[in-house]
PDB file of C-alpha atoms and ligand atoms in Angstrom:
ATOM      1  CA  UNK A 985    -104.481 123.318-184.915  1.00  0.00           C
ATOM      2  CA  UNK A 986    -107.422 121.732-186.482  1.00  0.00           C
ATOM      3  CA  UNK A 987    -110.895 121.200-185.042  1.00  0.00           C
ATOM      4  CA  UNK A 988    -110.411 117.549-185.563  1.00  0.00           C
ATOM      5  CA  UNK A 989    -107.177 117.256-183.397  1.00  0.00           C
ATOM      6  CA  UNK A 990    -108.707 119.446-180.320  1.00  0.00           C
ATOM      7  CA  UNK A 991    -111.524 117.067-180.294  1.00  0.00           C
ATOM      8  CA  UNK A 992    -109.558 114.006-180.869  1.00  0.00           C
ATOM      9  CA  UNK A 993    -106.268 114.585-179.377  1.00  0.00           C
ATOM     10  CA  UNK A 994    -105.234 110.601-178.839  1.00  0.00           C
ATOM     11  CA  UNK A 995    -106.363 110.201-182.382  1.00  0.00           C
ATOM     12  CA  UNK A 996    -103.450 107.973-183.849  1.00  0.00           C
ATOM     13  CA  UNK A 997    -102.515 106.530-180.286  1.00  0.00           C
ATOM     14  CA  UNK A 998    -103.224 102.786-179.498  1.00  0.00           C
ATOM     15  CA  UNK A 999    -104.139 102.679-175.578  1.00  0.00           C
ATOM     16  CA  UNK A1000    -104.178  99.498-173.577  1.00  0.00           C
ATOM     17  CA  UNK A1001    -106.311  98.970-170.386  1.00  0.00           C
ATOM     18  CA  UNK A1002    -106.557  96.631-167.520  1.00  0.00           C
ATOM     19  CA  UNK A1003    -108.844  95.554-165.668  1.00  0.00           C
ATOM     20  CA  UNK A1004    -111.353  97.258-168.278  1.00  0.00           C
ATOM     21  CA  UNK A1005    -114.410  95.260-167.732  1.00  0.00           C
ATOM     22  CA  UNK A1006    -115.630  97.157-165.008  1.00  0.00           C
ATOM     23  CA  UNK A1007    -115.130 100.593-162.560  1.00  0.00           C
ATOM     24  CA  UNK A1008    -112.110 103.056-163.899  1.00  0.00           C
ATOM     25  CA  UNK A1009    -111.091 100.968-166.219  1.00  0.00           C
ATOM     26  CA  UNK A1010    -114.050 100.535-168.403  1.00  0.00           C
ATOM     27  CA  UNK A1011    -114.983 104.457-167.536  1.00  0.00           C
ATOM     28  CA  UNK A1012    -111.252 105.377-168.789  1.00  0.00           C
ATOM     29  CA  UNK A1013    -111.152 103.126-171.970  1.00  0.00           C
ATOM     30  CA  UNK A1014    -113.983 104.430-172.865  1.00  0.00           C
ATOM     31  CA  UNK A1015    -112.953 107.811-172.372  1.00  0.00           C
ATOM     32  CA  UNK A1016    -109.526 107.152-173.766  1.00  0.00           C
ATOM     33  CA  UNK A1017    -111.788 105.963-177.028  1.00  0.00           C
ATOM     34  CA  UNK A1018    -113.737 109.473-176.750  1.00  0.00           C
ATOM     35  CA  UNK A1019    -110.678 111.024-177.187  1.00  0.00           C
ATOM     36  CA  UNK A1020    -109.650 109.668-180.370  1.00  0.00           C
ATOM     37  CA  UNK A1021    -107.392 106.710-179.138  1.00  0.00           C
ATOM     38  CA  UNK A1022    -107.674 102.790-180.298  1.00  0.00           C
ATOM     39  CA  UNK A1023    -108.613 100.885-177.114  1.00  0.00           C
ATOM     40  CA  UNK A1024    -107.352  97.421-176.380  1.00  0.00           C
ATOM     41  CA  UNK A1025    -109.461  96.442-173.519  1.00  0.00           C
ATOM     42  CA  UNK A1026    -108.016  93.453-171.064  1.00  0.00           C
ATOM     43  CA  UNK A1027    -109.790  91.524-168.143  1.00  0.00           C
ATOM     44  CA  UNK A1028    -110.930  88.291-167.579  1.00  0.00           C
ATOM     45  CA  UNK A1029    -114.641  88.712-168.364  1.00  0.00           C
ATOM     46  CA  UNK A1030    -115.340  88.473-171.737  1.00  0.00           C
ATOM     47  CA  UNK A1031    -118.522  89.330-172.040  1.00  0.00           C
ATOM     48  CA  UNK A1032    -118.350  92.588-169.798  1.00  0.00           C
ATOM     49  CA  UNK A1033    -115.536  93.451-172.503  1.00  0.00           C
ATOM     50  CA  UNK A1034    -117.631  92.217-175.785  1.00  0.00           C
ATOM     51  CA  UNK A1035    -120.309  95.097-174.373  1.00  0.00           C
ATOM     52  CA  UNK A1036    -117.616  97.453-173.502  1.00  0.00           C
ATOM     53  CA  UNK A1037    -116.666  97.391-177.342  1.00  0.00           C
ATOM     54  CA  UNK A1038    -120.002  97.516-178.996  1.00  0.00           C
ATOM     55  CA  UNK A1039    -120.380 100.648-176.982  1.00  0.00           C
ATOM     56  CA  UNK A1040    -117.091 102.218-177.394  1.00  0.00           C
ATOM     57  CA  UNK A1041    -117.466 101.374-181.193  1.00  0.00           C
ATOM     58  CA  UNK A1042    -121.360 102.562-181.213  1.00  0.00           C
ATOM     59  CA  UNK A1043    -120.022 105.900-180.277  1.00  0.00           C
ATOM     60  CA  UNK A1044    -117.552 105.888-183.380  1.00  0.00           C
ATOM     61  CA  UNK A1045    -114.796 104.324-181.483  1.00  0.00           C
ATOM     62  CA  UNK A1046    -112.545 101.574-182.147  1.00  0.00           C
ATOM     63  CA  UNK A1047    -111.380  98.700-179.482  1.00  0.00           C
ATOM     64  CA  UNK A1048    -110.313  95.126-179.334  1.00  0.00           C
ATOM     65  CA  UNK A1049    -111.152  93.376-176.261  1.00  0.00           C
ATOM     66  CA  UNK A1050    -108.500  90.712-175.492  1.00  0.00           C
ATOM     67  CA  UNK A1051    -109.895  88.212-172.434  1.00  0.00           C
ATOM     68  CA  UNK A1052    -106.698  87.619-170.617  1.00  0.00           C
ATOM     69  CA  UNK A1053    -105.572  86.514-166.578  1.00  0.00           C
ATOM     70  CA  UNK A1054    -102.888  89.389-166.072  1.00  0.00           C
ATOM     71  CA  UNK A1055    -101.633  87.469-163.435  1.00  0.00           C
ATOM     72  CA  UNK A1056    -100.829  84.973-166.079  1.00  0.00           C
ATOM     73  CA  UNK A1057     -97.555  86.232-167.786  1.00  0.00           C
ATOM     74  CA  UNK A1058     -97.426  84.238-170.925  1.00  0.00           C
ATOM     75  CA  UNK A1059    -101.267  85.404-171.842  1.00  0.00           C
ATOM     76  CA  UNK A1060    -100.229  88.857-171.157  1.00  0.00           C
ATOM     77  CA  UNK A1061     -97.326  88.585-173.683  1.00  0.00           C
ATOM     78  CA  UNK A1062     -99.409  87.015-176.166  1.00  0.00           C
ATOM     79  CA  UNK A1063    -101.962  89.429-175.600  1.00  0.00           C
ATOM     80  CA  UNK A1064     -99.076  92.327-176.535  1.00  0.00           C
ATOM     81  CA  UNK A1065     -98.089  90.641-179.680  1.00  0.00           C
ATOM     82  CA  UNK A1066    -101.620  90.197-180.978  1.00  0.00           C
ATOM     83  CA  UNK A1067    -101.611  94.045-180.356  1.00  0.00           C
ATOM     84  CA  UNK A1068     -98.175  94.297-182.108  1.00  0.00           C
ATOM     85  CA  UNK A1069     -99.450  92.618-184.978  1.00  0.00           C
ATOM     86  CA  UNK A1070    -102.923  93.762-185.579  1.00  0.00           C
ATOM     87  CA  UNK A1071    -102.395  97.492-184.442  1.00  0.00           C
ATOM     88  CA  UNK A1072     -98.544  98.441-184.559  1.00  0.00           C
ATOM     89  CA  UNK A1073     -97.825  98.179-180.942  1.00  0.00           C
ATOM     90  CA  UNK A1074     -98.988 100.114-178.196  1.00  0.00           C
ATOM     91  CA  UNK A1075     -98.176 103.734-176.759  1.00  0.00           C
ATOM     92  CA  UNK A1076    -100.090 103.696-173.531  1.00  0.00           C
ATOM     93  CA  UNK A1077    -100.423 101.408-171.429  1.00  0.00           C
ATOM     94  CA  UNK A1078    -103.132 102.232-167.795  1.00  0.00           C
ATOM     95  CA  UNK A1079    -102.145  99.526-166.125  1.00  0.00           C
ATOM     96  CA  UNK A1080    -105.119  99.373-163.548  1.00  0.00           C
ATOM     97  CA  UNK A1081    -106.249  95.785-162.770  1.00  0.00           C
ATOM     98  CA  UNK A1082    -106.295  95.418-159.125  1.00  0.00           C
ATOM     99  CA  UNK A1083    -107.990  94.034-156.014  1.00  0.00           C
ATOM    100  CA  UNK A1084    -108.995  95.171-152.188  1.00  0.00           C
ATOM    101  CA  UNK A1085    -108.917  92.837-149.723  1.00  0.00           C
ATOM    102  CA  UNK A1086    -108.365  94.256-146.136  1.00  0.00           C
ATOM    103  CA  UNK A1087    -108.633  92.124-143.194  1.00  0.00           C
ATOM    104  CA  UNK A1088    -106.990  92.361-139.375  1.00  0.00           C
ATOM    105  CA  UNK A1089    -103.128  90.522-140.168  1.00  0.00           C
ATOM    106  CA  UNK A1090    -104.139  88.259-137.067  1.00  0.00           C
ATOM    107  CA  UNK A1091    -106.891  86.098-138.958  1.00  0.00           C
ATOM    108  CA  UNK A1092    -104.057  85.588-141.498  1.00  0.00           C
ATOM    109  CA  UNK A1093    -106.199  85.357-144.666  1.00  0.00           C
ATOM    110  CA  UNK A1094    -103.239  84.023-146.803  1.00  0.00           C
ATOM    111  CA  UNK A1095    -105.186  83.648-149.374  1.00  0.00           C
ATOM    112  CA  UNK A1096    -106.462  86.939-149.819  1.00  0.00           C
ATOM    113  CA  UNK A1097    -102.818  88.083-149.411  1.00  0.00           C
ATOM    114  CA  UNK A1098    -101.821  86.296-152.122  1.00  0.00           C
ATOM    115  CA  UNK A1099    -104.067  87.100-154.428  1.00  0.00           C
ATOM    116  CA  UNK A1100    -103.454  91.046-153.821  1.00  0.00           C
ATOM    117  CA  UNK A1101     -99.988  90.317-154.300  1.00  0.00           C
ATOM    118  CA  UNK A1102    -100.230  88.346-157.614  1.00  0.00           C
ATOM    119  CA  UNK A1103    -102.911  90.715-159.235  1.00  0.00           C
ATOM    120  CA  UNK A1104    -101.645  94.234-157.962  1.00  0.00           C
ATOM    121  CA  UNK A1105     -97.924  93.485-157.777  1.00  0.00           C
ATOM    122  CA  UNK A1106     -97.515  90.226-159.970  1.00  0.00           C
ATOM    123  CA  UNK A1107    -100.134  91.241-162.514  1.00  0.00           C
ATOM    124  CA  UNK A1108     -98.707  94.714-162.875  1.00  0.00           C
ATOM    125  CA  UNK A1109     -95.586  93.920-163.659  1.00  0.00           C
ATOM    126  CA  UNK A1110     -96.692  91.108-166.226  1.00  0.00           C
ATOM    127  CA  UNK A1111     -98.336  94.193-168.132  1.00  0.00           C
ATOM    128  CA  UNK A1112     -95.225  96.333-168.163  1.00  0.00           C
ATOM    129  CA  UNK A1113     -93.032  93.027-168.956  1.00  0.00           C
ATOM    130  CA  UNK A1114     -94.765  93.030-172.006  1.00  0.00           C
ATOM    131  CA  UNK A1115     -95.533  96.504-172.942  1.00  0.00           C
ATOM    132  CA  UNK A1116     -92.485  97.975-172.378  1.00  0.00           C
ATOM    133  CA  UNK A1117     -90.795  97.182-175.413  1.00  0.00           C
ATOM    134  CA  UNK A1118     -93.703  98.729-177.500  1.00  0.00           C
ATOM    135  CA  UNK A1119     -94.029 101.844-175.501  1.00  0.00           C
ATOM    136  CA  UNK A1120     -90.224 102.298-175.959  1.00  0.00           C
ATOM    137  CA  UNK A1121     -90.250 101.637-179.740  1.00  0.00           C
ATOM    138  CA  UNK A1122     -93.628 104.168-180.006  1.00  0.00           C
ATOM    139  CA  UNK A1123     -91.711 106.725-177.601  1.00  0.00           C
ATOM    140  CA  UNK A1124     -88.753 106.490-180.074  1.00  0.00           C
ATOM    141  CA  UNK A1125     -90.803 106.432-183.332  1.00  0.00           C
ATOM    142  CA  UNK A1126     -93.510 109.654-182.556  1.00  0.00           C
ATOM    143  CA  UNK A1127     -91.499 111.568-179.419  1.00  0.00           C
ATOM    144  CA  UNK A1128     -94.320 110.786-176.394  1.00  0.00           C
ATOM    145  CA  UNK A1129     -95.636 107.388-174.732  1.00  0.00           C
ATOM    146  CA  UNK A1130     -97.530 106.638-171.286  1.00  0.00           C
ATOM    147  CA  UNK A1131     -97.456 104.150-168.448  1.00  0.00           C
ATOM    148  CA  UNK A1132     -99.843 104.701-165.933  1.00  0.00           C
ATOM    149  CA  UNK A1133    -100.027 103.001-162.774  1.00  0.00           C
ATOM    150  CA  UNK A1134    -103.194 102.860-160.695  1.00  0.00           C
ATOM    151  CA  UNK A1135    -101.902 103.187-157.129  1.00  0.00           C
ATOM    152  CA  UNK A1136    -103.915 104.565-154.278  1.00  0.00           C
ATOM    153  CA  UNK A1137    -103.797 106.687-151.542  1.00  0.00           C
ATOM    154  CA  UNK A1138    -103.187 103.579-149.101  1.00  0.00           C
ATOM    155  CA  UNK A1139     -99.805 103.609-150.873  1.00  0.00           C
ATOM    156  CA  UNK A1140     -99.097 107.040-148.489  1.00  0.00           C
ATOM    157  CA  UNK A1141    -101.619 107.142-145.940  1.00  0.00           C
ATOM    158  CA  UNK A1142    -101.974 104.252-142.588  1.00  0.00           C
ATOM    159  CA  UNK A1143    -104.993 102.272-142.363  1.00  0.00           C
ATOM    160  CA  UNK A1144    -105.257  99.208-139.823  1.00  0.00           C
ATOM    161  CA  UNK A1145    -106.122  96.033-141.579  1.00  0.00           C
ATOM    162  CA  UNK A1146    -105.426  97.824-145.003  1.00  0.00           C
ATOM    163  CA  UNK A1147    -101.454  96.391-145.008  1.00  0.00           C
ATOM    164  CA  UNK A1148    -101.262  94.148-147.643  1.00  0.00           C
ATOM    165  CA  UNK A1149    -103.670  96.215-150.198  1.00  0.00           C
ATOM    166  CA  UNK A1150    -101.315  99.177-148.889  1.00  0.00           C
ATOM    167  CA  UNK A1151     -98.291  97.776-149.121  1.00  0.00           C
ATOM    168  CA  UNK A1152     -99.456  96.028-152.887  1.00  0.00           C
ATOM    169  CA  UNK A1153    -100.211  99.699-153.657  1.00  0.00           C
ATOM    170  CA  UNK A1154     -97.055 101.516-151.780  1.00  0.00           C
ATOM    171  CA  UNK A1155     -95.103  99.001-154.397  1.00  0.00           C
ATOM    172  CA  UNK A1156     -97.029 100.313-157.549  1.00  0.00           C
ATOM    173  CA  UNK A1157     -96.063 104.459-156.604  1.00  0.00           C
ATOM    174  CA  UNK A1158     -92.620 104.005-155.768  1.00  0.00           C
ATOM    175  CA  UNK A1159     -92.116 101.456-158.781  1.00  0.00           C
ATOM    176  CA  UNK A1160     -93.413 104.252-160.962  1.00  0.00           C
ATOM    177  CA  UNK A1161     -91.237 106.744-159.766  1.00  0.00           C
ATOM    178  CA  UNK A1162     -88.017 105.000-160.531  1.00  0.00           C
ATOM    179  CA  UNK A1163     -89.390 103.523-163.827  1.00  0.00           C
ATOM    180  CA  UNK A1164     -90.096 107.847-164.183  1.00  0.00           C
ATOM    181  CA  UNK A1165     -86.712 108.266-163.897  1.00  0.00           C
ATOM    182  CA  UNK A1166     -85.485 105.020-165.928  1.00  0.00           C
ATOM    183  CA  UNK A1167     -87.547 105.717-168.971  1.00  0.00           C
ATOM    184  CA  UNK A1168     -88.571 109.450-168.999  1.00  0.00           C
ATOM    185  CA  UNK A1169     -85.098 109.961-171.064  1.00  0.00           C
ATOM    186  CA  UNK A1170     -86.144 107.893-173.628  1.00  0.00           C
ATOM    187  CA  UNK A1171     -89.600 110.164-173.658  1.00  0.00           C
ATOM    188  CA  UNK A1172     -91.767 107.495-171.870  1.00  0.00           C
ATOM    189  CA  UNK A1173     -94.273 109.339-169.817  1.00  0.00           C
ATOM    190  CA  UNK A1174     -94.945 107.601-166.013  1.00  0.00           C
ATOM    191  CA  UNK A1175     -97.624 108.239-163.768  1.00  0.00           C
ATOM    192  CA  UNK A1176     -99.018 106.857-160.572  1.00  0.00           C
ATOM    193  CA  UNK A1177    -102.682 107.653-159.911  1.00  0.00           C
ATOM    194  CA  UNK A1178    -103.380 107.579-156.464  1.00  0.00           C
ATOM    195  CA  UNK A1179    -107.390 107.495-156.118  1.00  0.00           C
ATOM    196  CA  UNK A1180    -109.298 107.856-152.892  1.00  0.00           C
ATOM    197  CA  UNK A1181    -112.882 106.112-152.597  1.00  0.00           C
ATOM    198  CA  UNK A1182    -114.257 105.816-155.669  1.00  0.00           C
ATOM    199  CA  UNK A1183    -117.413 103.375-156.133  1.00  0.00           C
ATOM    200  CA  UNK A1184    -117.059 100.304-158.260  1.00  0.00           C
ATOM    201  CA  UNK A1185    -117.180  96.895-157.529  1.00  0.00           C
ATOM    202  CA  UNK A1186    -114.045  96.800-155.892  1.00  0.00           C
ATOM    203  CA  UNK A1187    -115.957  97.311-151.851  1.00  0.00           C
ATOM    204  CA  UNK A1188    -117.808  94.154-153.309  1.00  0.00           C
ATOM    205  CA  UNK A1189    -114.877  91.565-152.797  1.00  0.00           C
ATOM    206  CA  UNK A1190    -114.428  92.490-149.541  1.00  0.00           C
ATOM    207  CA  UNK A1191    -115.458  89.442-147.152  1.00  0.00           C
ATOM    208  CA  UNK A1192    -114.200  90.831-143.486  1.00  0.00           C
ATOM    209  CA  UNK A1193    -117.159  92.296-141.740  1.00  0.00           C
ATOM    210  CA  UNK A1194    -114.893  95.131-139.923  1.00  0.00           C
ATOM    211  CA  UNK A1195    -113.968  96.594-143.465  1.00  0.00           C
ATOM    212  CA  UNK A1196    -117.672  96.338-144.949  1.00  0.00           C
ATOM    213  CA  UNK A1197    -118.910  97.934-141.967  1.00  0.00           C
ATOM    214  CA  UNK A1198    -116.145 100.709-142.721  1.00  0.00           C
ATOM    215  CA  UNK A1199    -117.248 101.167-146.313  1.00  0.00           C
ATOM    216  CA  UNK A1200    -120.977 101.573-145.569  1.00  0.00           C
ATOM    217  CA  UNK A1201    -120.144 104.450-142.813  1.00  0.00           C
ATOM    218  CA  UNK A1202    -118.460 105.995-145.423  1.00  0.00           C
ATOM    219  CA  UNK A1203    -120.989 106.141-147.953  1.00  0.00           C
ATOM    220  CA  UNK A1204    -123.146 107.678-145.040  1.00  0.00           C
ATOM    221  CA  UNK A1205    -120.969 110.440-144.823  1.00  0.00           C
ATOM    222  CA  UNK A1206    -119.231 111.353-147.917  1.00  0.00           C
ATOM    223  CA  UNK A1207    -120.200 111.603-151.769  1.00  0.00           C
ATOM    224  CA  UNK A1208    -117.857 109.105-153.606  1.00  0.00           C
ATOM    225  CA  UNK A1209    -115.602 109.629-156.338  1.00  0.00           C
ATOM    226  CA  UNK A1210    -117.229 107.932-159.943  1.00  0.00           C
ATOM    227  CA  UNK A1211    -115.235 106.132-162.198  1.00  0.00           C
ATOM    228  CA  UNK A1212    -115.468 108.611-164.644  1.00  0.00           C
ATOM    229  CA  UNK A1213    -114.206 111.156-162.369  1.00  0.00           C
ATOM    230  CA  UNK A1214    -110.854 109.222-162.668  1.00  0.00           C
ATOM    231  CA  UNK A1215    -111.312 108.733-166.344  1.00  0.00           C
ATOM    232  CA  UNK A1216    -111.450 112.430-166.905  1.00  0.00           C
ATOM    233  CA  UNK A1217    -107.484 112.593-165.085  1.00  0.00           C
ATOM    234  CA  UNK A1218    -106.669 109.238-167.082  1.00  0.00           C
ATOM    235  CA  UNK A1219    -107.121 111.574-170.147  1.00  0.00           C
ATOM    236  CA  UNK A1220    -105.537 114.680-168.833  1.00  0.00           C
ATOM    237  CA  UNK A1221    -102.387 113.117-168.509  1.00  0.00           C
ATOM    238  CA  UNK A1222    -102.385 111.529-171.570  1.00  0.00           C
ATOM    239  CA  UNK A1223    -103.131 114.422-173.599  1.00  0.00           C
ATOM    240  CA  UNK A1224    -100.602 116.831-172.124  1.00  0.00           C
ATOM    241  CA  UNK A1225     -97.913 118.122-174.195  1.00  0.00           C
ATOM    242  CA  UNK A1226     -94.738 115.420-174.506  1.00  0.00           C
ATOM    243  CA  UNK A1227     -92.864 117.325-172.507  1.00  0.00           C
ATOM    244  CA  UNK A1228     -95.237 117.077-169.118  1.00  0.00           C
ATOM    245  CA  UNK A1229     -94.772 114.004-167.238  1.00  0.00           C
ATOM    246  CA  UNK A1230     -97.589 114.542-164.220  1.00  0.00           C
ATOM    247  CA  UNK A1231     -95.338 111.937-162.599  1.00  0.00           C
ATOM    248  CA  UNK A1232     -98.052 111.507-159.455  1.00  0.00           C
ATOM    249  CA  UNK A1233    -101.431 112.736-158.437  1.00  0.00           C
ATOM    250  CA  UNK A1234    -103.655 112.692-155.877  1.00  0.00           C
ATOM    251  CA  UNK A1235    -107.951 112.641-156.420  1.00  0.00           C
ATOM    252  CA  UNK A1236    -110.071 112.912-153.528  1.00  0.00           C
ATOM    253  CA  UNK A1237    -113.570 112.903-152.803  1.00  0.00           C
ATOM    254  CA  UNK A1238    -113.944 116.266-151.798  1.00  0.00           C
ATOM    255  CA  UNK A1239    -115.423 115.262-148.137  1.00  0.00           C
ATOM    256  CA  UNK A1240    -113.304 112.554-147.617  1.00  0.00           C
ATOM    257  CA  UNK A1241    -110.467 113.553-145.155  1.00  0.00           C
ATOM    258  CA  UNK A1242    -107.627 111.176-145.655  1.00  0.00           C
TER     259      UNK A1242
HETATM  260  P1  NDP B 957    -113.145  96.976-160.062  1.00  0.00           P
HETATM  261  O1  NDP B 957    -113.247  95.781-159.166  1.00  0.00           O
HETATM  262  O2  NDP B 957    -114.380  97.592-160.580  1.00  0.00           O
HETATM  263  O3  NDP B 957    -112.176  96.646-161.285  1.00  0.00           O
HETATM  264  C1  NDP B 957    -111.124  95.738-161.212  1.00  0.00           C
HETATM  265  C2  NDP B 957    -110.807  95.271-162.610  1.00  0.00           C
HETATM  266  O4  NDP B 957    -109.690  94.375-162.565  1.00  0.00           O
HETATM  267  C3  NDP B 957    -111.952  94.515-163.259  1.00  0.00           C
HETATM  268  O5  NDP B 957    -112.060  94.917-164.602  1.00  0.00           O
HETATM  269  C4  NDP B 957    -111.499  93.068-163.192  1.00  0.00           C
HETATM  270  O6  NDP B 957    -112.045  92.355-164.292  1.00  0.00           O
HETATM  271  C5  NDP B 957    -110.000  93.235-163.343  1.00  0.00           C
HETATM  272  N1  NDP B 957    -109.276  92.070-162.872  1.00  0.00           N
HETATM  273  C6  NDP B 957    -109.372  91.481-161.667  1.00  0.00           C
HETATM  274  N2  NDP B 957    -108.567  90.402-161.628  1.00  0.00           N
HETATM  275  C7  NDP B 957    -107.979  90.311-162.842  1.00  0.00           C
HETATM  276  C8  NDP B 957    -107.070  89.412-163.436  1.00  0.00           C
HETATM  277  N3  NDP B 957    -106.554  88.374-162.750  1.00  0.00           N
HETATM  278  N4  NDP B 957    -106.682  89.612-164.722  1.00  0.00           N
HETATM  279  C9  NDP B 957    -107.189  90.646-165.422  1.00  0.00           C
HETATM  280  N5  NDP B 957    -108.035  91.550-164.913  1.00  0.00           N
HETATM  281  C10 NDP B 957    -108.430  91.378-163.644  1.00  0.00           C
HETATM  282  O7  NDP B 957    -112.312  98.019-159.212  1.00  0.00           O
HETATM  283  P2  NDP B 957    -111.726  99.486-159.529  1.00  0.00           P
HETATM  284  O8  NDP B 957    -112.107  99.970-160.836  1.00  0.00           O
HETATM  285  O9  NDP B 957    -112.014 100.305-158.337  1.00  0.00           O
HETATM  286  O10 NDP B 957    -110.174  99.150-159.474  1.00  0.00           O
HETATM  287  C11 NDP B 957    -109.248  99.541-160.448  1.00  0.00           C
HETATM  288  C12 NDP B 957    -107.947  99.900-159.755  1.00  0.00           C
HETATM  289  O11 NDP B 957    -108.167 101.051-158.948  1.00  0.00           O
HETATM  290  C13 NDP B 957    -107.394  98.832-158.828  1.00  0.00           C
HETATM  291  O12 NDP B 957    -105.998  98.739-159.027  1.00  0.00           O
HETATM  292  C14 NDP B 957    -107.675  99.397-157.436  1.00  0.00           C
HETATM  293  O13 NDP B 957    -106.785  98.920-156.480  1.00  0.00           O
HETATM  294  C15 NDP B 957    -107.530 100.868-157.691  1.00  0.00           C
HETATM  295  N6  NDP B 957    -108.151 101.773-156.727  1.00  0.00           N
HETATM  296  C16 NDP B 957    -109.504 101.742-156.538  1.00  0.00           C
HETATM  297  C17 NDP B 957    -110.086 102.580-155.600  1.00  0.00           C
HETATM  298  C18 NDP B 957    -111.550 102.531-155.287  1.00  0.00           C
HETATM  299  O14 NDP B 957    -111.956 103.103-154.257  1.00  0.00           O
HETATM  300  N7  NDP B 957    -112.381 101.899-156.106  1.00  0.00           N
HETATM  301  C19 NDP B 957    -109.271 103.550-154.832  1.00  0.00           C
HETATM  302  C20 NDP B 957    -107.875 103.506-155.144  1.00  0.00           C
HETATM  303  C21 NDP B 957    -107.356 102.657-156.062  1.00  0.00           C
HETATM  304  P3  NDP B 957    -112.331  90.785-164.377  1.00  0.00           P
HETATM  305  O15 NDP B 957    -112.935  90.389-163.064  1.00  0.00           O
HETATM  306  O16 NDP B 957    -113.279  90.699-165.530  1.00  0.00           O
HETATM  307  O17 NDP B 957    -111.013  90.154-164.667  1.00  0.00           O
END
């Protein structure tokens, strides 16, 4: 094995990322890039992605940064065939975008319901709606390609006023494990990442005062996971051999007990 593929071993790979303009997904595209991979970088903040690329592609990288609403599904699909066209298609898709809005189920923030349900459930499956086909074809055409789901570890554990996030999230594990077992025969890799705490801006949409006061105990008393820390397992399982589908996985802060 060469130097070059050790060091670059997503070199030849085309890697698309949600929710990049901020938190893991902007710490695992740029990773991803590290690693050798073209990064197609999707949010709705253009100008968080317009940096993201001029850094990526400071460091010798190479990215696109496509501004796109996932919870819009006809921008997502033209998103996919501008990637189609201008880069052959995609063979991993970390399909991350998501939102944390936890609130007692008696104020009945419908709202905020919604919107976890259109971005983390809706918005998901927009991105694998449109993906799929070029993951398949890639699978087919070089033997190995990767969806990866960011769930969380609400999707297992019980936390009052966490239901909707939890159930948004319980949705994105067990959808992964049946899409596992749909597509792994055709040598499509899927994963569900199931993070703990990690800090990004995701504690900063949260409005209800029970849940902020939450979060700010818990930065007391624990050490929180970065976004790079998830980046790091982002690459791992991407850079496995073809034959190793790390189908789920936990990461923890260490001090942080469930
Ligand atoms: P951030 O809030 O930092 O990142 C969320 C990303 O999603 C941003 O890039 C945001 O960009 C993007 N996004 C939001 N709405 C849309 C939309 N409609 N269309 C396209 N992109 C959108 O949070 P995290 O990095 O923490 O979150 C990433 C994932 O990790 C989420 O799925 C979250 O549920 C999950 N997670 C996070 C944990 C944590 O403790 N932080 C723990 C467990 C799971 P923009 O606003 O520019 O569109």
């Amino acid at each position: 094995m060469s130097t070059q593929s050790v060091a670059k071993p997503l070199s030849g790979r085309v890697a698309v990322v949600t929710g990049a303009s901020s938190g893991i997904g902007e710490a695992s595209a740029e990773h991803l890039a590290a690693l050798g991979a073209k990064v197609v970088v999707l949010a709705r903040r253009a100008d968080r992605l317009s940096e993201l690329v001029d850094r990526i592609e400071k460091d010798g990288g190479d990215a696109l940064a496509l501004s796109v609403d996932v919870t819009d599904a006809a921008a997502v699909q033209s998103a996919a065939d501008r990637v189609a066209t201008e880069l052959g298609g995609a063979d991993l898709l970390f399909n991350n975008a998501g939102v944390m809005l936890p609130a007692p189920v008696e104020e009945r923030p419908i709202g905020q319901w919604q919107h976890q349900i259109e971005l983390n459930i809706t918005g998901l499956m927009n991105a694998i709606a449109a993906f799929t086909p070029q993951l398949v074809a890639a699978a087919a055409e070089r033997g190995v390609a990767d969806l990866i789901n960011t769930s969380s570890i609400a999707a297992q554990n019980i936390y009052p006023n966490f239901a909707v996030y939890a159930g948004t999230k319980a949705y994105v594990t067990h959808l992964s494990r049946h899409l596992r077992a749909e597509l792994g025969s055709k040598n499509v890799r899927v994963s569900a990442v199931e993070p703990g705490i990690v800090g990004t801006e995701l504690q900063s949409h949260v409005t209800d005062e029970g849940a902020l006061q939450w979060l700010a105990g818990a930065k007391e008393a624990m050490e929180w996971l970065t976004p790079e820390d998830v980046a790091q397992t982002i690459g791992f399982i991407a850079t496995l051999p073809p034959r190793v589908n790390l189908q789920q996985l936990t990461i923890m802060p260490t001090g942080q007990a469930s």
